PDB file of C-alpha atoms in Angstrom:
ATOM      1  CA  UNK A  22       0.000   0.000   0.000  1.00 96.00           C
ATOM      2  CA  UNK A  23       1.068   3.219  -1.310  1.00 98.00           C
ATOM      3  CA  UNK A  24       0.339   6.559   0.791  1.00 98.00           C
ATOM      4  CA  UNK A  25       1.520  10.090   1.500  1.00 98.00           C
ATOM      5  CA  UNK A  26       3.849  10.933   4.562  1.00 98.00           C
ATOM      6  CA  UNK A  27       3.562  12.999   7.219  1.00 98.00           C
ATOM      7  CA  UNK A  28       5.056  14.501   9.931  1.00 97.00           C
ATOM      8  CA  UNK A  29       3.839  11.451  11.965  1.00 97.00           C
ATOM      9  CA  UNK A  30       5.414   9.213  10.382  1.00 98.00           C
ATOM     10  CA  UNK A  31       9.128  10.944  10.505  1.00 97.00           C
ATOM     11  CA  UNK A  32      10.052   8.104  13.368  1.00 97.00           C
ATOM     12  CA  UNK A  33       9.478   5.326  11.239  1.00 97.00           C
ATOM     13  CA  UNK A  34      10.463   7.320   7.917  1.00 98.00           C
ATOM     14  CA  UNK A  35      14.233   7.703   9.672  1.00 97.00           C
ATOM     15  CA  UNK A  36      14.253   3.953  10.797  1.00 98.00           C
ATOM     16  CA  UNK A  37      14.385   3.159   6.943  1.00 98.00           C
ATOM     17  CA  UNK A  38      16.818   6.010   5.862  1.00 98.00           C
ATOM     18  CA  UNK A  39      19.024   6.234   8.800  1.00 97.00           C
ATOM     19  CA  UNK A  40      20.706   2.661   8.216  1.00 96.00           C
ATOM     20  CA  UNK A  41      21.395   3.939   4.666  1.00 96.00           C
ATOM     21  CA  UNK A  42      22.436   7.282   5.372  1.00 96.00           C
ATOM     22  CA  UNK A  43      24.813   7.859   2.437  1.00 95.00           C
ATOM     23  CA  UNK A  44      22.237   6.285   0.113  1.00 96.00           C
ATOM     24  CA  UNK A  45      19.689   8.739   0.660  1.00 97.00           C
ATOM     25  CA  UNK A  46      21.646  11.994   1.108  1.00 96.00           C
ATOM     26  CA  UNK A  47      19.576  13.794  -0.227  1.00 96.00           C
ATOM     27  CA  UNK A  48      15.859  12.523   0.703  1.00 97.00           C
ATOM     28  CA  UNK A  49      17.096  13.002   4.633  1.00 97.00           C
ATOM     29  CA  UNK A  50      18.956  16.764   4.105  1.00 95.00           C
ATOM     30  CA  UNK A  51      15.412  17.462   2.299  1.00 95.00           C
ATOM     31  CA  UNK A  52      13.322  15.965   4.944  1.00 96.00           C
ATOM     32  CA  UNK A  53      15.376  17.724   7.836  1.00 95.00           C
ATOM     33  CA  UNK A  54      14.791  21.334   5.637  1.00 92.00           C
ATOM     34  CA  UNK A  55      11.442  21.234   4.336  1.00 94.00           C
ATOM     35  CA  UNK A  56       9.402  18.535   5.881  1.00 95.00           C
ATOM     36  CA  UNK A  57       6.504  16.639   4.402  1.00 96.00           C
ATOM     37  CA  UNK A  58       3.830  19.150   2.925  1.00 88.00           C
ATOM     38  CA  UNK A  59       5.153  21.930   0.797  1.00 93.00           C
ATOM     39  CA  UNK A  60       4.162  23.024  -2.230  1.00 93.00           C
ATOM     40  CA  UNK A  61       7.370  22.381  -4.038  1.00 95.00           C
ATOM     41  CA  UNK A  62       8.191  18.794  -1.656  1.00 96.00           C
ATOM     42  CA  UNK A  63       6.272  15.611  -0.841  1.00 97.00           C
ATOM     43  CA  UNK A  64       6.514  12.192   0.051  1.00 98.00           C
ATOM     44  CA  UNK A  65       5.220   9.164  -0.358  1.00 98.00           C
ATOM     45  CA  UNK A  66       5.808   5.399   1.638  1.00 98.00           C
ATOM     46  CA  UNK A  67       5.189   2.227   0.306  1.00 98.00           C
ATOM     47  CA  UNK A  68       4.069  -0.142   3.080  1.00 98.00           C
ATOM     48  CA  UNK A  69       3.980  -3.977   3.354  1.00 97.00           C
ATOM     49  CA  UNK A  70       1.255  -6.280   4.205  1.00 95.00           C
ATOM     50  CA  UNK A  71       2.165  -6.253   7.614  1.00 95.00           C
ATOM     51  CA  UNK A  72       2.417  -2.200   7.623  1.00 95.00           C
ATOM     52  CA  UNK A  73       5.773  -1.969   7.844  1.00 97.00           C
ATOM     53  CA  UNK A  74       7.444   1.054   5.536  1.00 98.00           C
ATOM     54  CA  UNK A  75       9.702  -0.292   2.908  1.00 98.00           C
ATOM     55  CA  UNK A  76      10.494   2.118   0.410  1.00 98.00           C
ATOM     56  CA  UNK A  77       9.844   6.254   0.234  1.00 98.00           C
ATOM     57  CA  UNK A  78       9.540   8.313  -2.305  1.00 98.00           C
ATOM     58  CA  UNK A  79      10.679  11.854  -2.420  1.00 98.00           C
ATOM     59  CA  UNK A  80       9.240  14.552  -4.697  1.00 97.00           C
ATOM     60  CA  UNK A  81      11.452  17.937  -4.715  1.00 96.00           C
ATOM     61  CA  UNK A  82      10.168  20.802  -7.459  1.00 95.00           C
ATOM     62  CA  UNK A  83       9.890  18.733 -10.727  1.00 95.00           C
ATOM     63  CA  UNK A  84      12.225  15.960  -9.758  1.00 97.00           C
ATOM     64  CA  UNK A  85      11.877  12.437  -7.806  1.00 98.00           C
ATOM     65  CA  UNK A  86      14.237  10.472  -5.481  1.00 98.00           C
ATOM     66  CA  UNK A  87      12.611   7.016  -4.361  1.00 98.00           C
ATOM     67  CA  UNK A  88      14.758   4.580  -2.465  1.00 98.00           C
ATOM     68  CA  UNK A  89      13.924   1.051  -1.041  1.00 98.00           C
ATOM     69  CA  UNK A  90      16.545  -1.518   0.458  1.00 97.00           C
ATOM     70  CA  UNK A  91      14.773  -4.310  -0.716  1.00 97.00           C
ATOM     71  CA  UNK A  92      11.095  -5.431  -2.971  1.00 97.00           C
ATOM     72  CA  UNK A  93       8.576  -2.478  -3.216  1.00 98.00           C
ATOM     73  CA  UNK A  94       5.834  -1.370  -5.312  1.00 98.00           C
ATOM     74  CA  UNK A  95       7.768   0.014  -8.491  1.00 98.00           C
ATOM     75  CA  UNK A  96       4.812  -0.031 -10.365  1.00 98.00           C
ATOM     76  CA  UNK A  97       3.068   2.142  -7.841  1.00 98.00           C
ATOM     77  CA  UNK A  98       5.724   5.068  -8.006  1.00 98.00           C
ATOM     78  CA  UNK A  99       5.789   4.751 -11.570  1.00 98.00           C
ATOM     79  CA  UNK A 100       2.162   5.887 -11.654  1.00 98.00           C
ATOM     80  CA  UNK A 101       2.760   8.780  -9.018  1.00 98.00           C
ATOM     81  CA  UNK A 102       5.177  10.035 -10.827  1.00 98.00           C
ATOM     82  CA  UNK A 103       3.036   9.875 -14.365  1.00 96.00           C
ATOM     83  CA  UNK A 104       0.620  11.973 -12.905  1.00 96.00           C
ATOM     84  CA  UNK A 105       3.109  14.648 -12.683  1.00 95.00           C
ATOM     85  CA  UNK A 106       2.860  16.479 -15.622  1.00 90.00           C
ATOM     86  CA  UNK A 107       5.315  18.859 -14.444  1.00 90.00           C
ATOM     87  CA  UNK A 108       7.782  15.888 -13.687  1.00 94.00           C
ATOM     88  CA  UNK A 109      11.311  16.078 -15.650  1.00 96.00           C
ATOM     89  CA  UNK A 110      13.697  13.862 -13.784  1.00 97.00           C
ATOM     90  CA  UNK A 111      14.402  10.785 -11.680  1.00 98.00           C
ATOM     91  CA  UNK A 112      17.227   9.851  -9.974  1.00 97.00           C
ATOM     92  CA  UNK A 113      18.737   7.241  -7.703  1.00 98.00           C
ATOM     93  CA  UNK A 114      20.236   4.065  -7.131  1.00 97.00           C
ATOM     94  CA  UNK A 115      20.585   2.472  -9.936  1.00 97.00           C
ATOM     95  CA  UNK A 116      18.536  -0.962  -8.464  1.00 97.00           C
ATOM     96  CA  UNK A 117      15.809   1.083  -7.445  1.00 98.00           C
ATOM     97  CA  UNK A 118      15.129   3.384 -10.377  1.00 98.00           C
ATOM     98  CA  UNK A 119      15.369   0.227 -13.189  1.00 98.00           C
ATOM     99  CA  UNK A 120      12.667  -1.571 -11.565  1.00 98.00           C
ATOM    100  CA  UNK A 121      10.499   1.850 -11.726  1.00 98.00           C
ATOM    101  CA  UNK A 122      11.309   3.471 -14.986  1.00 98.00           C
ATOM    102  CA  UNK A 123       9.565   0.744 -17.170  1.00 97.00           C
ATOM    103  CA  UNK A 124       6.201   2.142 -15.292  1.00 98.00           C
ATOM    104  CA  UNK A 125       6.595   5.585 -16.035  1.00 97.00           C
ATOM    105  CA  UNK A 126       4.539   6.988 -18.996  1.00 94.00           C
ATOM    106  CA  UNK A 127       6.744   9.974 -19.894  1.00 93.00           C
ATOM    107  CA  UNK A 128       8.928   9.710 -22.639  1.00 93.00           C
ATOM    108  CA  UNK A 129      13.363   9.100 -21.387  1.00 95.00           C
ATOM    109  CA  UNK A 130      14.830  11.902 -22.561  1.00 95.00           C
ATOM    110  CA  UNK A 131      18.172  11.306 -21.138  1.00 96.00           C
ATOM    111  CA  UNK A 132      20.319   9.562 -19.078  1.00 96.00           C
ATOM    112  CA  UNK A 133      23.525   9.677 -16.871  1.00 96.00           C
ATOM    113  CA  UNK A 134      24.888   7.321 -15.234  1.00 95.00           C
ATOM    114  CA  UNK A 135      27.583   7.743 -12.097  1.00 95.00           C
ATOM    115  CA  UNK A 136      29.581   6.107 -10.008  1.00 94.00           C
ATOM    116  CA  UNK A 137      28.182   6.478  -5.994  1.00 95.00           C
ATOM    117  CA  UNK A 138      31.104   5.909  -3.567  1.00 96.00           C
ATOM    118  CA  UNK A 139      30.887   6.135   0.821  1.00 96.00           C
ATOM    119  CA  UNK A 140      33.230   6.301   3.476  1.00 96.00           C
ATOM    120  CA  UNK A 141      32.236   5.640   7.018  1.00 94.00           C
ATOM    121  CA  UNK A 142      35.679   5.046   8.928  1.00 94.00           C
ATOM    122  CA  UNK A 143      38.808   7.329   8.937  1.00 94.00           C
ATOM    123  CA  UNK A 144      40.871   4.356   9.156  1.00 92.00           C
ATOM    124  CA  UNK A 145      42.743   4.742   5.155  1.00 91.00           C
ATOM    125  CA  UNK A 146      42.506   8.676   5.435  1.00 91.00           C
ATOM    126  CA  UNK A 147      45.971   9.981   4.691  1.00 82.00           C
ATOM    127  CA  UNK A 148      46.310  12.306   8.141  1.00 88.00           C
ATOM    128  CA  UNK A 149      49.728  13.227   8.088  1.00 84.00           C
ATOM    129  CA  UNK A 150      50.979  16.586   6.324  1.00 82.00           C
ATOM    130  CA  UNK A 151      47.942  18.351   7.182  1.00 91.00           C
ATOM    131  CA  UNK A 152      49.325  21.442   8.839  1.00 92.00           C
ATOM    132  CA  UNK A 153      48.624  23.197   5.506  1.00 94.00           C
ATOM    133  CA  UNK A 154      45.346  22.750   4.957  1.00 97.00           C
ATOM    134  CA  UNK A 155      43.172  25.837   6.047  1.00 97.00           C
ATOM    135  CA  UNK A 156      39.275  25.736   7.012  1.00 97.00           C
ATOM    136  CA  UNK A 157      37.629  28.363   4.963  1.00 97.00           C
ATOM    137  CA  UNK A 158      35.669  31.193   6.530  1.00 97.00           C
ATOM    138  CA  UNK A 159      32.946  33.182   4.878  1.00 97.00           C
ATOM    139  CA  UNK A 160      35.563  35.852   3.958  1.00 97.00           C
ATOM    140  CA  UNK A 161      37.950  33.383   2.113  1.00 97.00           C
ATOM    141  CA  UNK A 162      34.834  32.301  -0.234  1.00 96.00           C
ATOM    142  CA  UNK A 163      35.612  34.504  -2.267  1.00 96.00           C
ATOM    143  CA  UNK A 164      39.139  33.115  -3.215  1.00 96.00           C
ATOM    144  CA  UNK A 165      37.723  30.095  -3.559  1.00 96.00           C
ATOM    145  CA  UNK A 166      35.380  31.111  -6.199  1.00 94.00           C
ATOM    146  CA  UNK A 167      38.468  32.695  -7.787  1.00 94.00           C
ATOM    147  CA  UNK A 168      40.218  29.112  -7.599  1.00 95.00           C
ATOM    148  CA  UNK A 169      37.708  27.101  -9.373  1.00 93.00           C
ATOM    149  CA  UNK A 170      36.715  29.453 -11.784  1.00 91.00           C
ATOM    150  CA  UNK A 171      40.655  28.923 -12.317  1.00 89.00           C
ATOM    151  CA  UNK A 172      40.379  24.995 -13.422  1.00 88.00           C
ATOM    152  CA  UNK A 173      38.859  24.567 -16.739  1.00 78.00           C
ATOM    153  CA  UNK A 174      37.416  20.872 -15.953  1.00 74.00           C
ATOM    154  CA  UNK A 175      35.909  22.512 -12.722  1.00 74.00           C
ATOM    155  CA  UNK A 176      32.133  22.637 -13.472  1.00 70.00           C
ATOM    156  CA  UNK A 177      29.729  24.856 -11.477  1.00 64.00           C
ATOM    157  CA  UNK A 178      26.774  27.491 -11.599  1.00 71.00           C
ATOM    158  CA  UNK A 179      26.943  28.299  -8.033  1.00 84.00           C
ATOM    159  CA  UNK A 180      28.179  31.845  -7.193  1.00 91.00           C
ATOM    160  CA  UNK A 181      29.884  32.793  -4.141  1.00 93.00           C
ATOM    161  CA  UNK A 182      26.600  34.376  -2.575  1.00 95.00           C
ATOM    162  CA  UNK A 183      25.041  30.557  -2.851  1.00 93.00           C
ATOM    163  CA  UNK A 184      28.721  29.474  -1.086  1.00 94.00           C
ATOM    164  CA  UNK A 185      28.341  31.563   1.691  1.00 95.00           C
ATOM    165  CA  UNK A 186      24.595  31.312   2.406  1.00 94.00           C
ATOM    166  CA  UNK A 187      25.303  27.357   2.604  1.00 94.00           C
ATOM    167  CA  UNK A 188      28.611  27.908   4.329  1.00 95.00           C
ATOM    168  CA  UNK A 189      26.110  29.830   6.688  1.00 95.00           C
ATOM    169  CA  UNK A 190      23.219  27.268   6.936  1.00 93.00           C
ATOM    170  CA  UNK A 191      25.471  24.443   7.526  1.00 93.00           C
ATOM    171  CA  UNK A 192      24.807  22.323   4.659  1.00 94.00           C
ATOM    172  CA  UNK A 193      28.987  22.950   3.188  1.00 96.00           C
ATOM    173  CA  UNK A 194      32.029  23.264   4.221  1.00 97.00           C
ATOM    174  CA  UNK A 195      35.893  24.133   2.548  1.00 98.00           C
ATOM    175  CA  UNK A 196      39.220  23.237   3.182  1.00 98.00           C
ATOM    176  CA  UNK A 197      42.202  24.443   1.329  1.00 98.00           C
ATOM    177  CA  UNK A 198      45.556  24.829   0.571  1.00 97.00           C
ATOM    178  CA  UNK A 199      47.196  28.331  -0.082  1.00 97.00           C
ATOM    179  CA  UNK A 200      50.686  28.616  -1.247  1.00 96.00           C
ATOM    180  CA  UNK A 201      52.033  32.150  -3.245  1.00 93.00           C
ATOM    181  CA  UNK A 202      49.293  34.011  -1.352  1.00 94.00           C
ATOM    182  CA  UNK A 203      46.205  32.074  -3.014  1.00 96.00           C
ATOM    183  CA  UNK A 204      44.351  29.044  -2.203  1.00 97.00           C
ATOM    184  CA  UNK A 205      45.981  26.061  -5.284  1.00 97.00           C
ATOM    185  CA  UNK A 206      43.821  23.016  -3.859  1.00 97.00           C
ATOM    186  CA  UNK A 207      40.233  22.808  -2.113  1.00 96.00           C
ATOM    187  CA  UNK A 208      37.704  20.189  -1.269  1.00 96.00           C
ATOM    188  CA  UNK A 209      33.954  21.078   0.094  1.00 96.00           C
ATOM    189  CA  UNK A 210      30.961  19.020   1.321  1.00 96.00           C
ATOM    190  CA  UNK A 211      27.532  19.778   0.218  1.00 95.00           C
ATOM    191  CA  UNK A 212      23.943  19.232   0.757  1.00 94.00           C
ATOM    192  CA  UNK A 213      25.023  18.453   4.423  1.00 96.00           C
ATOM    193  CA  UNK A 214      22.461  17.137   7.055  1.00 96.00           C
ATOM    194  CA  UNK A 215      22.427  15.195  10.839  1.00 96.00           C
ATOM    195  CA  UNK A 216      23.474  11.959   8.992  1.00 96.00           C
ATOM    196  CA  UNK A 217      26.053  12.413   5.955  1.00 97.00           C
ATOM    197  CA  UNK A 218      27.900  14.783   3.318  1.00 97.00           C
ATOM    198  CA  UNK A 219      28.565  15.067  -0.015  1.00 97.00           C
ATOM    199  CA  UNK A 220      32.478  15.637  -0.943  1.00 96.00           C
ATOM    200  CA  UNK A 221      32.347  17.956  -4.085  1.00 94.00           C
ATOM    201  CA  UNK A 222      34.643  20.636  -5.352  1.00 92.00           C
ATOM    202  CA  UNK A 223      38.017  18.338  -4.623  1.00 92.00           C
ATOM    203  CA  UNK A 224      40.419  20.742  -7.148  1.00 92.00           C
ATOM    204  CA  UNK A 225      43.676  21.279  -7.371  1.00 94.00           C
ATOM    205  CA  UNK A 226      45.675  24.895  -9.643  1.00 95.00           C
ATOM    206  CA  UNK A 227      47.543  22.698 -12.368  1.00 93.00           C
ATOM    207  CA  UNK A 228      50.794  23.846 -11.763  1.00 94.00           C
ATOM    208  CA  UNK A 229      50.735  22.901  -8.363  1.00 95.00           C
ATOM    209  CA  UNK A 230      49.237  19.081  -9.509  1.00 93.00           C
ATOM    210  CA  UNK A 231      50.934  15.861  -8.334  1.00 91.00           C
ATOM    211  CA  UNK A 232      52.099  17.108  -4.875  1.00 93.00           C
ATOM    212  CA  UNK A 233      49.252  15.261  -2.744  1.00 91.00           C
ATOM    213  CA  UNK A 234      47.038  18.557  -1.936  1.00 94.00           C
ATOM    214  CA  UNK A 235      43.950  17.742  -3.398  1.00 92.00           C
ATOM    215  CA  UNK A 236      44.310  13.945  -1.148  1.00 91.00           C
ATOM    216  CA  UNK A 237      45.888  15.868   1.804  1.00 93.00           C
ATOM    217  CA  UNK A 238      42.405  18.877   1.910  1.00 95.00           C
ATOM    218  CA  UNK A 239      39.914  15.944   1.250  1.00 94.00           C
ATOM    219  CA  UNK A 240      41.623  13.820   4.116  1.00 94.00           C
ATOM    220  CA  UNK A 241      41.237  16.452   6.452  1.00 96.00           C
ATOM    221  CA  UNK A 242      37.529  17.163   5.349  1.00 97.00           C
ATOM    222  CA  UNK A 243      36.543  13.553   5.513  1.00 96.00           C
ATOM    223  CA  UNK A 244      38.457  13.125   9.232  1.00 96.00           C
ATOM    224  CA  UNK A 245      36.548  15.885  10.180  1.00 97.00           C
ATOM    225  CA  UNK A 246      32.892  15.253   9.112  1.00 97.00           C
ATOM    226  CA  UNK A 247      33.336  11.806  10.160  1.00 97.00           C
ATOM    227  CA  UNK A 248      34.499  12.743  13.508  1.00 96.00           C
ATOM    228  CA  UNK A 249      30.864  14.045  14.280  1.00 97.00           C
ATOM    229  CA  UNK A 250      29.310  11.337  13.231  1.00 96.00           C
ATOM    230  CA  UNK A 251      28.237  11.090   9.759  1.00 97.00           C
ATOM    231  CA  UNK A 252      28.876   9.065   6.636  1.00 97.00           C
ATOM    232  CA  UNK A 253      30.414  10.756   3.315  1.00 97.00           C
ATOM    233  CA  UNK A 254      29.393   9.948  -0.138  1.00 96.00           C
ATOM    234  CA  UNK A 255      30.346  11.363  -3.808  1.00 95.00           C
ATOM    235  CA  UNK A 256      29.916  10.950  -7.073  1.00 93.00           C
ATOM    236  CA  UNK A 257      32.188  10.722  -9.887  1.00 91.00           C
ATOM    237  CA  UNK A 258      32.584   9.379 -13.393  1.00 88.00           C
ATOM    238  CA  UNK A 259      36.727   9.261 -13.627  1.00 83.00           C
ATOM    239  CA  UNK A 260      38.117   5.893 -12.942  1.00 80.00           C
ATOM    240  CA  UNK A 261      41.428   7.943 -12.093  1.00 79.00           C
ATOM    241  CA  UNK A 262      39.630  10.205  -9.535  1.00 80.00           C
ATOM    242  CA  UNK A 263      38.004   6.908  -8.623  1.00 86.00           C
ATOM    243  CA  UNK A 264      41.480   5.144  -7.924  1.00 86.00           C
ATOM    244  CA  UNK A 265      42.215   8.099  -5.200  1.00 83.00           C
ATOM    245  CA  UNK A 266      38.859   8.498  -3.288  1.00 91.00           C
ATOM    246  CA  UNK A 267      39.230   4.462  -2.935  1.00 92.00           C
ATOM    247  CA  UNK A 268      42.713   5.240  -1.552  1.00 90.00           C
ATOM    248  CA  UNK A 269      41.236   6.730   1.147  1.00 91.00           C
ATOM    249  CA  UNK A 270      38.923   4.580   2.207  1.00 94.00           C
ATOM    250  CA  UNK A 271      35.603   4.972  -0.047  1.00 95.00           C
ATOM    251  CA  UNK A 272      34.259   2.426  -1.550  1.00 95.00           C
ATOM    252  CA  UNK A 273      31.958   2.197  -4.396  1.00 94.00           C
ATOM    253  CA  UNK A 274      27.955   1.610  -3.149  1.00 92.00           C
ATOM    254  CA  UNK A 275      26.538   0.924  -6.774  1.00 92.00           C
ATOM    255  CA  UNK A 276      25.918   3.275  -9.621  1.00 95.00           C
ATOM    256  CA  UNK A 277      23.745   6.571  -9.072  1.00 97.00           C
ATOM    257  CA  UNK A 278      21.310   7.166 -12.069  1.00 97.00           C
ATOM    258  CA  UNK A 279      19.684  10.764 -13.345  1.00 97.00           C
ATOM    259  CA  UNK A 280      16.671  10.226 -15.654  1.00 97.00           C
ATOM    260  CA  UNK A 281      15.466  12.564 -17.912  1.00 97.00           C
ATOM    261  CA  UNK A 282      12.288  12.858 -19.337  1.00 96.00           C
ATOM    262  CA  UNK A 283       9.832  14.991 -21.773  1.00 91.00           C
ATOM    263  CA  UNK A 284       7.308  16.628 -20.053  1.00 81.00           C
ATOM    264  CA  UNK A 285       3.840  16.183 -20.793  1.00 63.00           C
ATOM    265  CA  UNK A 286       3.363  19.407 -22.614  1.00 54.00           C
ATOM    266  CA  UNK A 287       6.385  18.124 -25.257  1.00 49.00           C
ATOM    267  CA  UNK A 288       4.682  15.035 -25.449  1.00 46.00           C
ATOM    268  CA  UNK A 289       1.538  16.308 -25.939  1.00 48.00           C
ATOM    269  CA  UNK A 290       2.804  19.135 -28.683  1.00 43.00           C
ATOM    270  CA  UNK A 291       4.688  16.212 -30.921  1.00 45.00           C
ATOM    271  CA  UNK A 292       1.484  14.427 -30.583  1.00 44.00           C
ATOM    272  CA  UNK A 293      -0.645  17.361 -32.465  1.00 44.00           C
ATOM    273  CA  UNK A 294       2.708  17.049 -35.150  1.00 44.00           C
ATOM    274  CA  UNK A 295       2.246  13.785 -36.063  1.00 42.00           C
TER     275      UNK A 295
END
């Protein structure tokens, strides 16, 4: 049985997630921000016979997250999610999202898939050397914006008034390296909650490449985030950036899928066409 969440059922909504913390990232920072009725966020549960919640499904603006550890009705989020005519993506693990996407009516658009990685003990984190790496402040944002807009391969949209007011509500964090008066090497969490972080942002000036900064800022990041408790998780697509975060102790969880699709206005205008 398929129904909507609420606040009621946050308890047993967190018994699912919690164990799986890294997995659903982004379902718990949304939960812990927005709740369970706004106008942009909802969520639905999937219950077993014997009532027990085994999968959730997270709406957030025109995109879906579902997640379930184990067998849930796929079919039944595939129709929630057709009756979104506003819907344009879904994305998750990849086990979860394959057994759902052959019961969605909208037309795939794209996909992407990604390699999802976790760490959970500092045990492999490099930890020595670290007397260089710097914590950033809200004043030295600003330099960092100047560092990655400095890497070609570095891709973002964000701006540094969306790195401060994060910096500011908690949800990321920078460390870096400085050397000739500038920051050459940074690594940042996002989309932070009570549970786990995202590592993003791990850059490093090329001229100053190949002299362990990037592994030496991330190190430091990781020790510290998991030092209060939570699990860290990334994405990536490079086997070779792949070969360092597993130096460190991540380890790949399975792959992390983003599905796009037409909405139902492009469907329905190449309808009238043919």
């Amino acid at each position: 049985m398929i129904r909507r969440l609420t606040e009621e059922d946050h308890h047993q909504c967190l018994f699912l997630l919690t164990p799986y913390a890294a997995e659903n990232l982004f379902i718990i920072g949304d939960i812990e921000a927005f709740g369970y009725d706004q106008p942009f966020q909802k969520l639905w549960g999937d219950y077993s016979e014997n009532g027990e919640l085994r999968a959730v499904l997270l709406k957030y603006e025109k995109n879906y997250i579902p997640f379930a550890p184990g067998k849930f009705d796929a079919k039944g989020f595939g129709e929630i999610i057709s009756s979104d005519t506003e819907f344009i993506m879904m994305s998750g693990l990849k086990h979860v999202t394959s057994q759902i996407q052959p019961h969605i009516s909208h037309s795939c658009r794209s996909s992407r898939e990604l390699f999802y990685a976790k760490c959970d003990s500092v045990s492999q984190l490099a930890l020595d050397q670290l007397d260089n790496v710097q914590i950033a402040t809200l004043q030295d944002l600003d330099k960092i914006h100047t560092l990655h807009q400095g890497i070609d391969e570095f891709e973002t949209g964000e701006t540094v008034e969306e790195k401060k007011r994060n910096q500011e509500k908690g949800v990321s964090r920078t460390y870096y390296i400085e050397e000739d008066g500038k920051p050459v090497s940074a690594a940042s969490t996002a989309a932070e909650n009570s549970e786990s972080a995202m590592v993003v942002g791990v850059c490093t000036l090329h001229a100053y490449k190949r002299q362990g900064y990037a592994t030496q800022c991330t190190s430091k990041l990781c020790y510290d985030v998991l030092s209060e408790g939570k699990v860290l998780c990334l994405f990536y697509d490079n086997p070779e950036a792949g070969t360092i975060y597993k130096r460190i102790g991540f380890q790949d969880i399975e792959k992390w899928m983003m599905i796009s699709f037409e909405t139902q206005s492009v469907i329905r205008s190449q309808e009238a066409r043919t």
